[in-house]
């Protein structure tokens, strides 16, 4: 098996600064790499990553989440397989599609976006990350759960701590301690509210989770709390980084920004391409349930496999000119890009396909409409040089923009 000493290590500053160049070397020279620092195997080619995610052979499990996610979230639906997973997914999935999404969540999404945009639309300047992207999805989640809006800032702090814990591959003890503390604080906050909603349910998502039943099975208080914690992290992180990256990619390609501004129906295509080109989640792990052969060697039973989404999404064997952002890309279809039939791998695939993909798509559609209405000519602020950061998840730390303010339309409400 190729060790590829000349390829930047996943934990090195060189890889952190430019993972996409390293991905190309991995795909060509070490499609299956043993990574000593994390004691696991790394897959970088599209076909291999897709094979693991779809897992039609039952060769991979999500048992790795017992050490990766459970300490901060508790035991979540991601760790389950078979009927147990199918029942738990059936309990939560209906709330994130169809009429529930359009009638219950969309007004909450629209209100939160409008409030954040109104806070800066008259100024002509905004850091799209800190003033909008990191706040918007977390605020939406708090509201759809029916929690106290006064706790938006508190949830934002918990969200930041959880995301840092999940990406802590170097095992920084302070980051670990903060994540474990967040687990306890969130449990102390959520469990009494969950008990209250069981006794006195409302019309919010948390109440629906408390009441949901499939084949005589209901979620326990701890399972609901763990799902809310997972929703906060997964739902917040994906939309947060996807939004800022989408705008950065569009601003870097003015002709595509113009096309989208004039035809808002292109938003899903633009989001799908941005998810392919700069995926918020760069890697997902699985655990082999038996020995599995790949080009380059064998993954032994019990081994952890790191699937590099950021690399697979730029594999030239699957996508033409993969290092180019193109919202008109023929390989992606808006009809399937937010479903388990997606060609990009940013929401994973198979039975563990992201349950909140349609929620994220709805949030981005609303966000793009509101943001482009408020700043029709967004451009990088003078002297700004946005930089991507992150290994497990990756995105912009800041995105300072300038724009010509548009007079606020008078609303009937």
mmCIF file of C-alpha atoms in Angstrom:
data_model
loop_
_atom_site.group_PDB
_atom_site.id
_atom_site.type_symbol
_atom_site.label_atom_id
_atom_site.label_comp_id
_atom_site.label_asym_id
_atom_site.label_seq_id
_atom_site.Cartn_x
_atom_site.Cartn_y
_atom_site.Cartn_z
ATOM 1 C CA UNK A 1 0.000 0.000 0.000
ATOM 2 C CA UNK A 2 1.286 3.464 -0.873
ATOM 3 C CA UNK A 3 2.281 5.512 2.168
ATOM 4 C CA UNK A 4 2.744 8.704 0.123
ATOM 5 C CA UNK A 5 5.188 10.538 2.387
ATOM 6 C CA UNK A 6 5.298 13.406 -0.094
ATOM 7 C CA UNK A 7 1.587 14.190 0.384
ATOM 8 C CA UNK A 8 0.828 16.729 3.143
ATOM 9 C CA UNK A 9 -0.482 14.999 6.253
ATOM 10 C CA UNK A 10 -4.154 15.604 7.083
ATOM 11 C CA UNK A 11 -3.183 17.305 10.342
ATOM 12 C CA UNK A 12 -0.403 19.446 8.851
ATOM 13 C CA UNK A 13 -0.562 23.228 8.286
ATOM 14 C CA UNK A 14 0.018 22.620 4.561
ATOM 15 C CA UNK A 15 -3.072 20.436 4.310
ATOM 16 C CA UNK A 16 -5.106 22.878 6.382
ATOM 17 C CA UNK A 17 -4.133 25.770 4.102
ATOM 18 C CA UNK A 18 -4.907 23.950 0.838
ATOM 19 C CA UNK A 19 -6.649 20.583 1.200
ATOM 20 C CA UNK A 20 -7.774 20.506 -2.440
ATOM 21 C CA UNK A 21 -4.218 20.207 -3.802
ATOM 22 C CA UNK A 22 -3.549 17.431 -1.323
ATOM 23 C CA UNK A 23 -6.788 15.695 -2.322
ATOM 24 C CA UNK A 24 -5.601 15.548 -5.947
ATOM 25 C CA UNK A 25 -2.352 13.864 -4.854
ATOM 26 C CA UNK A 26 -4.246 11.402 -2.687
ATOM 27 C CA UNK A 27 -6.641 10.431 -5.483
ATOM 28 C CA UNK A 28 -3.770 9.821 -7.878
ATOM 29 C CA UNK A 29 -1.103 8.278 -5.650
ATOM 30 C CA UNK A 30 -2.775 6.980 -2.491
ATOM 31 C CA UNK A 31 -6.507 6.342 -3.010
ATOM 32 C CA UNK A 32 -6.411 4.179 0.127
ATOM 33 C CA UNK A 33 -4.068 5.653 2.716
ATOM 34 C CA UNK A 34 -3.210 4.360 6.178
ATOM 35 C CA UNK A 35 -3.113 7.439 8.432
ATOM 36 C CA UNK A 36 -1.037 6.675 11.487
ATOM 37 C CA UNK A 37 -1.928 9.765 13.614
ATOM 38 C CA UNK A 38 -5.655 8.895 13.582
ATOM 39 C CA UNK A 39 -5.150 5.116 13.343
ATOM 40 C CA UNK A 40 -7.475 4.806 10.372
ATOM 41 C CA UNK A 41 -7.729 4.571 6.608
ATOM 42 C CA UNK A 42 -8.446 7.452 4.229
ATOM 43 C CA UNK A 43 -10.459 7.199 0.997
ATOM 44 C CA UNK A 44 -10.315 10.022 -1.531
ATOM 45 C CA UNK A 45 -11.866 8.845 -4.833
ATOM 46 C CA UNK A 46 -15.502 9.510 -5.694
ATOM 47 C CA UNK A 47 -16.381 5.902 -6.523
ATOM 48 C CA UNK A 48 -14.913 4.614 -3.257
ATOM 49 C CA UNK A 49 -16.558 7.235 -1.050
ATOM 50 C CA UNK A 50 -19.913 6.724 -2.773
ATOM 51 C CA UNK A 51 -19.569 2.955 -2.292
ATOM 52 C CA UNK A 52 -19.032 3.384 1.460
ATOM 53 C CA UNK A 53 -21.940 5.810 1.873
ATOM 54 C CA UNK A 54 -24.392 3.676 -0.108
ATOM 55 C CA UNK A 55 -23.065 0.498 1.548
ATOM 56 C CA UNK A 56 -25.182 -1.939 -0.417
ATOM 57 C CA UNK A 57 -23.039 -4.792 0.927
ATOM 58 C CA UNK A 58 -23.550 -4.036 4.642
ATOM 59 C CA UNK A 59 -19.775 -3.656 4.961
ATOM 60 C CA UNK A 60 -19.741 -0.415 6.965
ATOM 61 C CA UNK A 61 -21.382 0.803 10.141
ATOM 62 C CA UNK A 62 -21.554 4.091 12.042
ATOM 63 C CA UNK A 63 -20.206 2.580 15.265
ATOM 64 C CA UNK A 64 -17.400 5.148 15.121
ATOM 65 C CA UNK A 65 -19.907 7.768 16.282
ATOM 66 C CA UNK A 66 -19.840 6.132 19.733
ATOM 67 C CA UNK A 67 -16.494 7.847 20.335
ATOM 68 C CA UNK A 68 -16.778 10.646 17.791
ATOM 69 C CA UNK A 69 -20.231 12.093 18.570
ATOM 70 C CA UNK A 70 -21.761 10.409 21.604
ATOM 71 C CA UNK A 71 -19.632 12.204 24.228
ATOM 72 C CA UNK A 72 -21.076 15.566 23.171
ATOM 73 C CA UNK A 73 -24.523 14.652 21.771
ATOM 74 C CA UNK A 74 -25.470 11.462 23.544
ATOM 75 C CA UNK A 75 -26.505 8.411 21.504
ATOM 76 C CA UNK A 76 -28.057 9.671 18.263
ATOM 77 C CA UNK A 77 -29.881 8.249 15.263
ATOM 78 C CA UNK A 78 -26.578 8.288 13.352
ATOM 79 C CA UNK A 79 -25.285 5.393 15.468
ATOM 80 C CA UNK A 80 -28.246 3.132 14.736
ATOM 81 C CA UNK A 81 -28.663 0.496 12.049
ATOM 82 C CA UNK A 82 -31.344 -1.892 10.851
ATOM 83 C CA UNK A 83 -34.905 -1.650 12.142
ATOM 84 C CA UNK A 84 -33.891 0.500 15.110
ATOM 85 C CA UNK A 85 -32.539 3.134 12.728
ATOM 86 C CA UNK A 86 -35.492 2.847 10.334
ATOM 87 C CA UNK A 87 -38.035 3.394 13.122
ATOM 88 C CA UNK A 88 -36.173 6.352 14.659
ATOM 89 C CA UNK A 89 -35.733 7.953 11.237
ATOM 90 C CA UNK A 90 -39.437 7.475 10.517
ATOM 91 C CA UNK A 91 -40.176 9.313 13.765
ATOM 92 C CA UNK A 92 -38.238 12.452 12.813
ATOM 93 C CA UNK A 93 -38.103 12.592 8.990
ATOM 94 C CA UNK A 94 -41.714 13.682 8.260
ATOM 95 C CA UNK A 95 -41.143 16.999 10.024
ATOM 96 C CA UNK A 96 -38.446 17.955 7.506
ATOM 97 C CA UNK A 97 -40.338 17.587 4.259
ATOM 98 C CA UNK A 98 -43.646 18.273 2.549
ATOM 99 C CA UNK A 99 -46.343 20.340 4.228
ATOM 100 C CA UNK A 100 -44.594 20.439 7.596
ATOM 101 C CA UNK A 101 -41.593 22.092 5.979
ATOM 102 C CA UNK A 102 -43.581 24.547 3.850
ATOM 103 C CA UNK A 103 -46.327 25.431 6.326
ATOM 104 C CA UNK A 104 -44.635 25.163 9.723
ATOM 105 C CA UNK A 105 -40.978 25.965 9.112
ATOM 106 C CA UNK A 106 -40.984 28.373 6.170
ATOM 107 C CA UNK A 107 -42.585 31.288 8.073
ATOM 108 C CA UNK A 108 -40.003 30.816 10.856
ATOM 109 C CA UNK A 109 -37.188 30.778 8.306
ATOM 110 C CA UNK A 110 -38.481 33.919 6.604
ATOM 111 C CA UNK A 111 -38.905 35.823 9.884
ATOM 112 C CA UNK A 112 -35.409 35.023 11.141
ATOM 113 C CA UNK A 113 -33.762 35.908 7.849
ATOM 114 C CA UNK A 114 -35.643 39.194 7.644
ATOM 115 C CA UNK A 115 -34.684 40.191 11.186
ATOM 116 C CA UNK A 116 -30.977 39.572 10.587
ATOM 117 C CA UNK A 117 -30.941 41.348 7.214
ATOM 118 C CA UNK A 118 -32.830 44.361 8.564
ATOM 119 C CA UNK A 119 -30.084 44.863 11.154
ATOM 120 C CA UNK A 120 -27.479 45.721 8.485
ATOM 121 C CA UNK A 121 -29.270 46.464 5.215
ATOM 122 C CA UNK A 122 -29.033 50.241 5.655
ATOM 123 C CA UNK A 123 -25.327 50.287 6.532
ATOM 124 C CA UNK A 124 -23.758 49.241 3.215
ATOM 125 C CA UNK A 125 -21.408 46.870 5.042
ATOM 126 C CA UNK A 126 -21.707 43.417 6.591
ATOM 127 C CA UNK A 127 -19.584 40.509 7.695
ATOM 128 C CA UNK A 128 -21.838 37.884 6.203
ATOM 129 C CA UNK A 129 -20.415 35.175 8.474
ATOM 130 C CA UNK A 130 -20.727 36.732 11.936
ATOM 131 C CA UNK A 131 -23.766 38.936 11.265
ATOM 132 C CA UNK A 132 -25.841 36.470 9.282
ATOM 133 C CA UNK A 133 -24.602 32.970 8.379
ATOM 134 C CA UNK A 134 -23.601 31.703 11.831
ATOM 135 C CA UNK A 135 -26.748 33.149 13.426
ATOM 136 C CA UNK A 136 -29.466 32.339 10.908
ATOM 137 C CA UNK A 137 -29.717 28.514 11.009
ATOM 138 C CA UNK A 138 -29.185 28.298 14.770
ATOM 139 C CA UNK A 139 -31.932 30.872 15.390
ATOM 140 C CA UNK A 140 -34.239 28.939 13.059
ATOM 141 C CA UNK A 141 -33.618 25.683 14.919
ATOM 142 C CA UNK A 142 -34.276 27.294 18.306
ATOM 143 C CA UNK A 143 -37.539 28.740 17.012
ATOM 144 C CA UNK A 144 -38.863 25.652 15.250
ATOM 145 C CA UNK A 145 -38.225 23.672 18.437
ATOM 146 C CA UNK A 146 -40.386 26.207 20.246
ATOM 147 C CA UNK A 147 -37.632 27.313 22.635
ATOM 148 C CA UNK A 148 -37.148 30.748 24.162
ATOM 149 C CA UNK A 149 -35.950 33.249 21.554
ATOM 150 C CA UNK A 150 -34.115 35.063 24.333
ATOM 151 C CA UNK A 151 -31.745 32.074 24.377
ATOM 152 C CA UNK A 152 -30.525 32.549 20.778
ATOM 153 C CA UNK A 153 -27.094 33.709 21.991
ATOM 154 C CA UNK A 154 -26.845 30.840 24.461
ATOM 155 C CA UNK A 155 -27.551 28.295 21.736
ATOM 156 C CA UNK A 156 -25.046 29.987 19.457
ATOM 157 C CA UNK A 157 -22.354 29.445 22.138
ATOM 158 C CA UNK A 158 -23.353 25.791 22.539
ATOM 159 C CA UNK A 159 -23.340 25.347 18.778
ATOM 160 C CA UNK A 160 -19.836 26.812 18.491
ATOM 161 C CA UNK A 161 -18.556 24.525 21.251
ATOM 162 C CA UNK A 162 -20.101 21.385 19.720
ATOM 163 C CA UNK A 163 -18.668 22.111 16.270
ATOM 164 C CA UNK A 164 -15.198 22.678 17.739
ATOM 165 C CA UNK A 165 -15.452 19.339 19.577
ATOM 166 C CA UNK A 166 -16.455 17.448 16.438
ATOM 167 C CA UNK A 167 -13.519 18.841 14.468
ATOM 168 C CA UNK A 168 -10.972 18.312 17.242
ATOM 169 C CA UNK A 169 -8.898 15.627 15.504
ATOM 170 C CA UNK A 170 -5.764 16.915 17.258
ATOM 171 C CA UNK A 171 -7.469 16.269 20.640
ATOM 172 C CA UNK A 172 -6.954 19.717 22.163
ATOM 173 C CA UNK A 173 -7.917 19.130 25.836
ATOM 174 C CA UNK A 174 -9.560 22.548 26.247
ATOM 175 C CA UNK A 175 -11.793 21.981 23.215
ATOM 176 C CA UNK A 176 -12.695 18.531 24.542
ATOM 177 C CA UNK A 177 -13.536 19.900 27.985
ATOM 178 C CA UNK A 178 -15.709 22.657 26.520
ATOM 179 C CA UNK A 179 -17.628 20.139 24.391
ATOM 180 C CA UNK A 180 -18.286 17.847 27.363
ATOM 181 C CA UNK A 181 -19.417 20.836 29.412
ATOM 182 C CA UNK A 182 -21.825 21.798 26.643
ATOM 183 C CA UNK A 183 -23.265 18.270 26.692
ATOM 184 C CA UNK A 184 -24.131 18.666 30.368
ATOM 185 C CA UNK A 185 -25.435 22.224 30.042
ATOM 186 C CA UNK A 186 -27.656 21.399 27.061
ATOM 187 C CA UNK A 187 -29.047 18.330 28.828
ATOM 188 C CA UNK A 188 -29.852 20.362 31.944
ATOM 189 C CA UNK A 189 -31.645 22.923 29.743
ATOM 190 C CA UNK A 190 -33.517 20.542 27.421
ATOM 191 C CA UNK A 191 -34.668 17.619 29.557
ATOM 192 C CA UNK A 192 -37.046 19.606 31.810
ATOM 193 C CA UNK A 193 -38.560 21.276 28.721
ATOM 194 C CA UNK A 194 -39.007 17.902 27.014
ATOM 195 C CA UNK A 195 -40.889 16.603 30.067
ATOM 196 C CA UNK A 196 -43.102 19.693 30.025
ATOM 197 C CA UNK A 197 -43.914 19.243 26.308
ATOM 198 C CA UNK A 198 -44.907 15.633 26.865
ATOM 199 C CA UNK A 199 -47.497 16.801 29.390
ATOM 200 C CA UNK A 200 -48.537 19.978 27.593
ATOM 201 C CA UNK A 201 -47.610 19.775 23.891
ATOM 202 C CA UNK A 202 -47.761 22.739 21.568
ATOM 203 C CA UNK A 203 -47.483 23.175 17.805
ATOM 204 C CA UNK A 204 -43.675 23.130 17.681
ATOM 205 C CA UNK A 205 -41.164 20.543 16.489
ATOM 206 C CA UNK A 206 -40.154 19.542 20.013
ATOM 207 C CA UNK A 207 -43.772 18.695 20.863
ATOM 208 C CA UNK A 208 -44.093 16.700 17.634
ATOM 209 C CA UNK A 209 -40.991 14.705 18.529
ATOM 210 C CA UNK A 210 -42.461 14.003 21.960
ATOM 211 C CA UNK A 211 -45.741 12.774 20.459
ATOM 212 C CA UNK A 212 -44.398 10.937 17.389
ATOM 213 C CA UNK A 213 -45.023 7.198 17.345
ATOM 214 C CA UNK A 214 -44.174 4.476 14.820
ATOM 215 C CA UNK A 215 -45.127 0.830 15.338
ATOM 216 C CA UNK A 216 -45.767 1.512 19.010
ATOM 217 C CA UNK A 217 -42.351 3.114 19.499
ATOM 218 C CA UNK A 218 -41.748 6.612 20.830
ATOM 219 C CA UNK A 219 -38.478 8.428 21.398
ATOM 220 C CA UNK A 220 -37.232 8.628 24.976
ATOM 221 C CA UNK A 221 -36.442 11.973 26.601
ATOM 222 C CA UNK A 222 -32.733 11.283 26.175
ATOM 223 C CA UNK A 223 -33.173 10.385 22.492
ATOM 224 C CA UNK A 224 -35.077 13.619 21.853
ATOM 225 C CA UNK A 225 -32.417 15.644 23.630
ATOM 226 C CA UNK A 226 -29.678 13.919 21.612
ATOM 227 C CA UNK A 227 -31.542 14.571 18.353
ATOM 228 C CA UNK A 228 -31.952 18.275 19.230
ATOM 229 C CA UNK A 229 -28.235 18.496 19.966
ATOM 230 C CA UNK A 230 -27.443 16.806 16.652
ATOM 231 C CA UNK A 231 -29.882 19.091 14.826
ATOM 232 C CA UNK A 232 -28.213 22.128 16.361
ATOM 233 C CA UNK A 233 -24.795 21.026 15.137
ATOM 234 C CA UNK A 234 -25.571 19.374 11.799
ATOM 235 C CA UNK A 235 -28.368 21.743 10.821
ATOM 236 C CA UNK A 236 -26.446 24.807 11.893
ATOM 237 C CA UNK A 237 -23.035 23.926 10.531
ATOM 238 C CA UNK A 238 -24.113 22.823 7.063
ATOM 239 C CA UNK A 239 -26.260 25.883 6.385
ATOM 240 C CA UNK A 240 -23.890 28.291 8.106
ATOM 241 C CA UNK A 241 -20.878 27.407 5.979
ATOM 242 C CA UNK A 242 -22.893 26.666 2.836
ATOM 243 C CA UNK A 243 -24.372 30.173 2.838
ATOM 244 C CA UNK A 244 -21.127 32.079 3.216
ATOM 245 C CA UNK A 245 -19.305 29.812 0.756
ATOM 246 C CA UNK A 246 -22.097 30.185 -1.794
ATOM 247 C CA UNK A 247 -21.847 33.970 -1.687
ATOM 248 C CA UNK A 248 -18.053 33.883 -1.833
ATOM 249 C CA UNK A 249 -18.185 31.581 -4.859
ATOM 250 C CA UNK A 250 -20.790 33.735 -6.615
ATOM 251 C CA UNK A 251 -18.922 36.974 -5.937
ATOM 252 C CA UNK A 252 -15.779 35.369 -7.348
ATOM 253 C CA UNK A 253 -17.776 34.593 -10.518
ATOM 254 C CA UNK A 254 -19.685 37.823 -11.276
ATOM 255 C CA UNK A 255 -21.367 36.507 -14.419
ATOM 256 C CA UNK A 256 -22.934 33.673 -12.435
ATOM 257 C CA UNK A 257 -23.981 36.042 -9.659
ATOM 258 C CA UNK A 258 -25.694 38.218 -12.274
ATOM 259 C CA UNK A 259 -27.484 35.209 -13.750
ATOM 260 C CA UNK A 260 -28.735 34.136 -10.338
ATOM 261 C CA UNK A 261 -29.776 37.642 -9.318
ATOM 262 C CA UNK A 262 -31.895 37.884 -12.462
ATOM 263 C CA UNK A 263 -33.296 34.355 -12.166
ATOM 264 C CA UNK A 264 -33.775 33.260 -8.553
ATOM 265 C CA UNK A 265 -34.931 29.813 -9.694
ATOM 266 C CA UNK A 266 -31.209 29.082 -10.151
ATOM 267 C CA UNK A 267 -30.603 29.172 -6.376
ATOM 268 C CA UNK A 268 -30.920 25.377 -5.882
ATOM 269 C CA UNK A 269 -28.472 24.747 -8.742
ATOM 270 C CA UNK A 270 -26.031 27.286 -7.320
ATOM 271 C CA UNK A 271 -26.276 25.758 -3.847
ATOM 272 C CA UNK A 272 -25.758 22.233 -5.179
ATOM 273 C CA UNK A 273 -22.649 23.328 -7.066
ATOM 274 C CA UNK A 274 -21.308 25.220 -4.062
ATOM 275 C CA UNK A 275 -21.856 22.135 -1.895
ATOM 276 C CA UNK A 276 -19.868 20.135 -4.430
ATOM 277 C CA UNK A 277 -17.131 22.710 -4.878
ATOM 278 C CA UNK A 278 -16.662 23.799 -1.242
ATOM 279 C CA UNK A 279 -18.529 21.290 0.947
ATOM 280 C CA UNK A 280 -19.038 22.421 4.568
ATOM 281 C CA UNK A 281 -18.443 18.862 5.804
ATOM 282 C CA UNK A 282 -15.155 17.742 4.304
ATOM 283 C CA UNK A 283 -15.017 14.237 5.737
ATOM 284 C CA UNK A 284 -17.259 11.606 7.318
ATOM 285 C CA UNK A 285 -16.117 8.442 9.077
ATOM 286 C CA UNK A 286 -17.419 4.893 8.930
ATOM 287 C CA UNK A 287 -16.289 1.605 10.494
ATOM 288 C CA UNK A 288 -15.699 -1.596 8.536
ATOM 289 C CA UNK A 289 -17.797 -4.586 9.650
ATOM 290 C CA UNK A 290 -15.596 -6.990 7.660
ATOM 291 C CA UNK A 291 -12.482 -6.923 5.506
ATOM 292 C CA UNK A 292 -13.151 -4.750 2.430
ATOM 293 C CA UNK A 293 -11.040 -4.567 -0.725
ATOM 294 C CA UNK A 294 -10.276 -1.242 -2.408
ATOM 295 C CA UNK A 295 -7.868 -0.139 -5.092
ATOM 296 C CA UNK A 296 -4.692 0.159 -3.045
ATOM 297 C CA UNK A 297 -5.300 -2.466 -0.404
ATOM 298 C CA UNK A 298 -7.650 -3.908 2.192
ATOM 299 C CA UNK A 299 -9.499 -2.178 5.005
ATOM 300 C CA UNK A 300 -9.616 -4.740 7.825
ATOM 301 C CA UNK A 301 -12.687 -5.466 9.892
ATOM 302 C CA UNK A 302 -13.144 -2.970 12.729
ATOM 303 C CA UNK A 303 -11.000 -0.269 11.125
ATOM 304 C CA UNK A 304 -12.157 3.335 10.865
ATOM 305 C CA UNK A 305 -12.426 4.766 7.353
ATOM 306 C CA UNK A 306 -12.336 8.520 6.745
ATOM 307 C CA UNK A 307 -14.238 9.372 3.565
ATOM 308 C CA UNK A 308 -12.968 12.626 2.076
ATOM 309 C CA UNK A 309 -16.058 14.327 0.684
ATOM 310 C CA UNK A 310 -14.043 17.379 -0.326
ATOM 311 C CA UNK A 311 -11.858 15.163 -2.492
ATOM 312 C CA UNK A 312 -14.618 12.953 -3.910
ATOM 313 C CA UNK A 313 -16.609 15.990 -5.006
ATOM 314 C CA UNK A 314 -13.634 17.137 -7.089
ATOM 315 C CA UNK A 315 -12.747 13.814 -8.647
ATOM 316 C CA UNK A 316 -12.182 14.358 -12.404
ATOM 317 C CA UNK A 317 -13.362 10.798 -12.995
ATOM 318 C CA UNK A 318 -16.844 11.979 -11.990
ATOM 319 C CA UNK A 319 -17.009 15.738 -12.628
ATOM 320 C CA UNK A 320 -15.697 17.594 -15.662
ATOM 321 C CA UNK A 321 -13.302 20.419 -14.833
ATOM 322 C CA UNK A 322 -13.938 19.755 -11.114
ATOM 323 C CA UNK A 323 -11.857 22.652 -9.764
ATOM 324 C CA UNK A 324 -14.136 25.171 -11.501
ATOM 325 C CA UNK A 325 -17.290 26.581 -9.915
ATOM 326 C CA UNK A 326 -20.120 26.343 -12.445
ATOM 327 C CA UNK A 327 -23.763 26.584 -11.375
ATOM 328 C CA UNK A 328 -24.766 25.386 -14.859
ATOM 329 C CA UNK A 329 -22.824 22.137 -14.421
ATOM 330 C CA UNK A 330 -24.554 19.312 -16.316
ATOM 331 C CA UNK A 331 -23.642 16.600 -13.793
ATOM 332 C CA UNK A 332 -25.810 18.154 -11.081
ATOM 333 C CA UNK A 333 -29.605 18.288 -11.146
ATOM 334 C CA UNK A 334 -31.662 20.485 -8.841
ATOM 335 C CA UNK A 335 -34.318 17.750 -8.940
ATOM 336 C CA UNK A 336 -32.074 15.283 -7.118
ATOM 337 C CA UNK A 337 -29.337 17.370 -5.451
ATOM 338 C CA UNK A 338 -31.179 17.482 -2.120
ATOM 339 C CA UNK A 339 -32.232 13.853 -2.092
ATOM 340 C CA UNK A 340 -30.573 10.497 -1.550
ATOM 341 C CA UNK A 341 -30.093 10.383 -5.342
ATOM 342 C CA UNK A 342 -27.721 13.378 -5.292
ATOM 343 C CA UNK A 343 -24.556 13.196 -7.382
ATOM 344 C CA UNK A 344 -22.532 15.360 -5.006
ATOM 345 C CA UNK A 345 -21.749 13.637 -1.697
ATOM 346 C CA UNK A 346 -22.071 16.576 0.692
ATOM 347 C CA UNK A 347 -25.157 15.163 2.446
ATOM 348 C CA UNK A 348 -23.780 11.595 2.366
ATOM 349 C CA UNK A 349 -25.997 8.897 0.791
ATOM 350 C CA UNK A 350 -27.911 5.776 1.646
ATOM 351 C CA UNK A 351 -29.780 5.204 4.893
ATOM 352 C CA UNK A 352 -27.812 7.928 6.647
ATOM 353 C CA UNK A 353 -28.492 10.608 4.028
ATOM 354 C CA UNK A 354 -28.925 13.937 5.819
ATOM 355 C CA UNK A 355 -32.505 14.158 7.092
ATOM 356 C CA UNK A 356 -32.346 17.963 7.077
ATOM 357 C CA UNK A 357 -31.204 18.449 3.461
ATOM 358 C CA UNK A 358 -34.514 19.999 2.362
ATOM 359 C CA UNK A 359 -34.542 22.282 5.406
ATOM 360 C CA UNK A 360 -31.062 23.532 4.475
ATOM 361 C CA UNK A 361 -32.155 24.089 0.871
ATOM 362 C CA UNK A 362 -35.221 26.054 2.019
ATOM 363 C CA UNK A 363 -33.107 28.198 4.346
ATOM 364 C CA UNK A 364 -30.625 29.018 1.588
ATOM 365 C CA UNK A 365 -33.384 29.877 -0.909
ATOM 366 C CA UNK A 366 -34.887 32.353 1.555
ATOM 367 C CA UNK A 367 -31.483 33.707 2.529
ATOM 368 C CA UNK A 368 -30.327 34.339 -1.029
ATOM 369 C CA UNK A 369 -33.572 36.108 -1.910
ATOM 370 C CA UNK A 370 -33.415 38.357 1.150
ATOM 371 C CA UNK A 371 -29.708 39.082 0.869
ATOM 372 C CA UNK A 372 -29.769 39.936 -2.828
ATOM 373 C CA UNK A 373 -32.841 42.135 -2.339
ATOM 374 C CA UNK A 374 -30.980 44.025 0.391
ATOM 375 C CA UNK A 375 -27.577 44.148 -1.339
ATOM 376 C CA UNK A 376 -27.945 43.770 -5.108
ATOM 377 C CA UNK A 377 -24.276 44.530 -5.763
ATOM 378 C CA UNK A 378 -22.295 42.690 -3.051
ATOM 379 C CA UNK A 379 -18.530 42.994 -3.355
ATOM 380 C CA UNK A 380 -15.559 42.221 -1.108
ATOM 381 C CA UNK A 381 -14.839 44.966 1.417
ATOM 382 C CA UNK A 382 -11.669 46.918 0.706
ATOM 383 C CA UNK A 383 -8.647 45.032 1.960
ATOM 384 C CA UNK A 384 -10.639 41.893 2.765
ATOM 385 C CA UNK A 385 -9.082 38.537 1.964
ATOM 386 C CA UNK A 386 -11.506 35.806 3.064
ATOM 387 C CA UNK A 387 -9.761 32.613 4.136
ATOM 388 C CA UNK A 388 -11.234 29.134 4.559
ATOM 389 C CA UNK A 389 -10.488 27.332 7.805
ATOM 390 C CA UNK A 390 -11.195 23.907 9.149
ATOM 391 C CA UNK A 391 -10.429 20.246 8.584
ATOM 392 C CA UNK A 392 -13.471 18.116 9.479
ATOM 393 C CA UNK A 393 -15.765 20.993 8.592
ATOM 394 C CA UNK A 394 -14.456 23.888 6.525
ATOM 395 C CA UNK A 395 -15.661 27.367 5.728
ATOM 396 C CA UNK A 396 -14.982 31.073 5.864
ATOM 397 C CA UNK A 397 -14.165 32.685 9.199
ATOM 398 C CA UNK A 398 -15.244 36.077 7.874
ATOM 399 C CA UNK A 399 -16.749 37.443 4.665
ATOM 400 C CA UNK A 400 -16.688 41.278 4.833
ATOM 401 C CA UNK A 401 -18.841 42.735 2.066
ATOM 402 C CA UNK A 402 -19.813 46.190 0.879
ATOM 403 C CA UNK A 403 -22.949 47.026 -1.073
ATOM 404 C CA UNK A 404 -25.213 49.871 -2.106
ATOM 405 C CA UNK A 405 -28.085 50.045 0.390
ATOM 406 C CA UNK A 406 -31.571 49.641 -1.017
ATOM 407 C CA UNK A 407 -34.445 51.567 0.584
ATOM 408 C CA UNK A 408 -36.481 49.203 2.719
ATOM 409 C CA UNK A 409 -39.855 48.327 1.257
ATOM 410 C CA UNK A 410 -42.780 49.057 3.550
ATOM 411 C CA UNK A 411 -44.325 45.849 4.814
ATOM 412 C CA UNK A 412 -47.963 45.248 5.566
ATOM 413 C CA UNK A 413 -46.985 43.566 8.844
#
